Amino acid sequence: MRLPPGVILDGEAVVYLSDADGNARISFEAAQSRALSRPRRARELADRHPATYVAFDVLAHPAAGFPDLRPRPYVERRQVLLDVLADAGPSIVPVWSTTDLDEALLWYAALEGTGVEGIVAKPLRGAYKAGRVWAKIRHADTVDAAVVGFTGSALHPKALAVRLPDGRVALSQRLTTALSSVVAPRLVPQAGRAFTKAGDSYTPAGGDAVVEVVAGTTRHAVVTVMRLR
């Protein structure tokens, strides 16, 4: 389905893959692999693992008399979003939304196993503004970290050395194959070897790669790379 001309959505493409038990889970790695692949490879991946676009918000709908919806309260934008996607089909869906606290808490608990990171709370009367004007309630807190090195080879990195917001450099857990292939093109290997304060050795890397990680606050806490920014 084609959206009306001029419609601008805020959302994210997600890919669902089956886990070992046959249950569908969101795979950020699969979505990024498609986005960064060459056209032919991307088409092959799309046929194998079709994506769904989850729409969080709508910013413009000129055909309905809304050239700029951003100043409008969220409750109005939500209704416009539902109207414009009423006949969109399964490839574009509005994100679930509720004003019932118990229902939101049920979603928060029940959907964790599918890869949903948490829930977002938005003020019903709030306008759409640059920056974060809502609250994210995650199952695990994530932070952005600069990639400063890797283990393995530049073509097939096994783990990443990342600089966390507190300044410490730590090695991540082993990357999935999909994440490794996405990160590899962004790595610029440097000469020599480097070491974390914990004594872990890695190949230093330049470039501007940033990843989203789940990281603990202790010196030896596990660092897990979630996705490439």
PDB file of C-alpha atoms in Angstrom, residues 56-153:
ATOM      1  CA  PHE A  56       5.443   5.501  16.559  1.00  0.00           C
ATOM      2  CA  ASP A  57       4.059   8.853  15.465  1.00  0.00           C
ATOM      3  CA  VAL A  58       2.957  10.915  12.464  1.00  0.00           C
ATOM      4  CA  LEU A  59       4.515  14.303  11.731  1.00  0.00           C
ATOM      5  CA  ALA A  60       2.640  15.419   8.623  1.00  0.00           C
ATOM      6  CA  HIS A  61      -0.434  14.459   6.581  1.00  0.00           C
ATOM      7  CA  PRO A  62      -1.063  17.265   4.036  1.00  0.00           C
ATOM      8  CA  ALA A  63      -3.948  15.466   2.295  1.00  0.00           C
ATOM      9  CA  ALA A  64      -5.914  15.542   5.568  1.00  0.00           C
ATOM     10  CA  GLY A  65      -5.139  19.216   6.168  1.00  0.00           C
ATOM     11  CA  PHE A  66      -2.138  18.671   8.463  1.00  0.00           C
ATOM     12  CA  PRO A  67       1.045  19.923   6.731  1.00  0.00           C
ATOM     13  CA  ASP A  68       2.803  19.925  10.125  1.00  0.00           C
ATOM     14  CA  LEU A  69       1.420  17.858  12.989  1.00  0.00           C
ATOM     15  CA  ARG A  70       4.335  18.380  15.350  1.00  0.00           C
ATOM     16  CA  PRO A  71       2.713  21.217  17.357  1.00  0.00           C
ATOM     17  CA  ARG A  72      -0.453  19.156  17.853  1.00  0.00           C
ATOM     18  CA  PRO A  73      -0.925  17.158  21.079  1.00  0.00           C
ATOM     19  CA  TYR A  74      -0.028  13.490  20.960  1.00  0.00           C
ATOM     20  CA  VAL A  75      -3.623  12.375  21.433  1.00  0.00           C
ATOM     21  CA  GLU A  76      -4.547  14.108  18.139  1.00  0.00           C
ATOM     22  CA  ARG A  77      -1.485  12.801  16.313  1.00  0.00           C
ATOM     23  CA  ARG A  78      -2.322   9.289  17.471  1.00  0.00           C
ATOM     24  CA  GLN A  79      -5.784   9.459  15.924  1.00  0.00           C
ATOM     25  CA  VAL A  80      -4.355  10.757  12.627  1.00  0.00           C
ATOM     26  CA  LEU A  81      -1.833   7.910  12.696  1.00  0.00           C
ATOM     27  CA  LEU A  82      -4.562   5.314  13.178  1.00  0.00           C
ATOM     28  CA  ASP A  83      -6.632   6.854  10.386  1.00  0.00           C
ATOM     29  CA  VAL A  84      -3.794   6.956   7.846  1.00  0.00           C
ATOM     30  CA  LEU A  85      -2.756   3.361   8.629  1.00  0.00           C
ATOM     31  CA  ALA A  86      -6.271   1.913   8.803  1.00  0.00           C
ATOM     32  CA  ASP A  87      -5.846   0.145   5.456  1.00  0.00           C
ATOM     33  CA  ALA A  88      -2.052  -0.054   5.360  1.00  0.00           C
ATOM     34  CA  GLY A  89      -1.842  -3.806   5.838  1.00  0.00           C
ATOM     35  CA  PRO A  90       0.603  -5.861   7.933  1.00  0.00           C
ATOM     36  CA  SER A  91       3.785  -4.294   6.527  1.00  0.00           C
ATOM     37  CA  ILE A  92       3.111  -0.944   8.288  1.00  0.00           C
ATOM     38  CA  VAL A  93       1.503  -1.018  11.730  1.00  0.00           C
ATOM     39  CA  PRO A  94       0.951   1.548  14.486  1.00  0.00           C
ATOM     40  CA  VAL A  95       2.781   0.855  17.724  1.00  0.00           C
ATOM     41  CA  TRP A  96       0.569  -0.458  20.504  1.00  0.00           C
ATOM     42  CA  SER A  97      -0.733   2.297  22.775  1.00  0.00           C
ATOM     43  CA  THR A  98      -2.823   2.402  25.935  1.00  0.00           C
ATOM     44  CA  THR A  99      -3.784   4.801  28.713  1.00  0.00           C
ATOM     45  CA  ASP A 100      -4.436   1.908  31.093  1.00  0.00           C
ATOM     46  CA  LEU A 101      -1.549   1.451  33.527  1.00  0.00           C
ATOM     47  CA  ASP A 102      -2.331  -2.199  34.259  1.00  0.00           C
ATOM     48  CA  GLU A 103      -2.400  -3.015  30.558  1.00  0.00           C
ATOM     49  CA  ALA A 104       0.919  -1.213  30.010  1.00  0.00           C
ATOM     50  CA  LEU A 105       2.511  -3.175  32.856  1.00  0.00           C
ATOM     51  CA  LEU A 106       1.158  -6.410  31.397  1.00  0.00           C
ATOM     52  CA  TRP A 107       2.734  -5.595  28.019  1.00  0.00           C
ATOM     53  CA  TYR A 108       5.990  -4.672  29.758  1.00  0.00           C
ATOM     54  CA  ALA A 109       6.189  -8.070  31.436  1.00  0.00           C
ATOM     55  CA  ALA A 110       4.754 -10.270  28.681  1.00  0.00           C
ATOM     56  CA  LEU A 111       6.614  -8.888  25.662  1.00  0.00           C
ATOM     57  CA  GLU A 112      10.153  -9.011  27.027  1.00  0.00           C
ATOM     58  CA  GLY A 113      10.619 -12.485  25.606  1.00  0.00           C
ATOM     59  CA  THR A 114       9.926 -11.229  22.081  1.00  0.00           C
ATOM     60  CA  GLY A 115      12.812  -8.751  22.157  1.00  0.00           C
ATOM     61  CA  VAL A 116      10.713  -5.682  23.020  1.00  0.00           C
ATOM     62  CA  GLU A 117      13.049  -3.509  25.102  1.00  0.00           C
ATOM     63  CA  GLY A 118      10.384  -1.852  27.241  1.00  0.00           C
ATOM     64  CA  ILE A 119       7.684   0.792  27.022  1.00  0.00           C
ATOM     65  CA  VAL A 120       7.593   4.533  26.315  1.00  0.00           C
ATOM     66  CA  ALA A 121       5.429   6.972  28.245  1.00  0.00           C
ATOM     67  CA  LYS A 122       4.313  10.089  26.348  1.00  0.00           C
ATOM     68  CA  PRO A 123       2.224  13.013  27.644  1.00  0.00           C
ATOM     69  CA  LEU A 124      -1.154  12.990  25.897  1.00  0.00           C
ATOM     70  CA  ARG A 125      -1.135  16.770  25.467  1.00  0.00           C
ATOM     71  CA  GLY A 126       2.534  16.999  24.503  1.00  0.00           C
ATOM     72  CA  ALA A 127       3.769  18.297  21.141  1.00  0.00           C
ATOM     73  CA  TYR A 128       6.367  16.470  19.047  1.00  0.00           C
ATOM     74  CA  LYS A 129       9.725  18.094  19.850  1.00  0.00           C
ATOM     75  CA  ALA A 130      13.351  17.430  19.020  1.00  0.00           C
ATOM     76  CA  GLY A 131      15.099  15.557  21.799  1.00  0.00           C
ATOM     77  CA  ARG A 132      13.527  13.249  24.336  1.00  0.00           C
ATOM     78  CA  VAL A 133      10.375  14.658  25.929  1.00  0.00           C
ATOM     79  CA  TRP A 134       9.056  11.295  27.034  1.00  0.00           C
ATOM     80  CA  ALA A 135      10.231   8.514  29.328  1.00  0.00           C
ATOM     81  CA  LYS A 136      11.637   5.138  28.290  1.00  0.00           C
ATOM     82  CA  ILE A 137      11.171   2.311  30.764  1.00  0.00           C
ATOM     83  CA  ARG A 138      13.537  -0.451  29.681  1.00  0.00           C
ATOM     84  CA  HIS A 139      14.124  -3.959  30.938  1.00  0.00           C
ATOM     85  CA  ALA A 140      17.835  -3.141  30.834  1.00  0.00           C
ATOM     86  CA  ASP A 141      19.467   0.272  30.633  1.00  0.00           C
ATOM     87  CA  THR A 142      21.507   0.864  27.490  1.00  0.00           C
ATOM     88  CA  VAL A 143      24.134   3.473  26.671  1.00  0.00           C
ATOM     89  CA  ASP A 144      25.976   4.558  23.549  1.00  0.00           C
ATOM     90  CA  ALA A 145      29.670   3.669  23.454  1.00  0.00           C
ATOM     91  CA  ALA A 146      32.427   4.560  20.979  1.00  0.00           C
ATOM     92  CA  VAL A 147      34.185   1.623  19.324  1.00  0.00           C
ATOM     93  CA  VAL A 148      37.940   1.913  19.969  1.00  0.00           C
ATOM     94  CA  GLY A 149      39.062  -1.554  18.945  1.00  0.00           C
ATOM     95  CA  PHE A 150      38.222  -5.191  18.373  1.00  0.00           C
ATOM     96  CA  THR A 151      39.404  -8.760  18.762  1.00  0.00           C
ATOM     97  CA  GLY A 152      39.608 -11.225  15.908  1.00  0.00           C
ATOM     98  CA  SER A 153      40.106  -9.815  12.415  1.00  0.00           C
TER      99      SER A 153
END
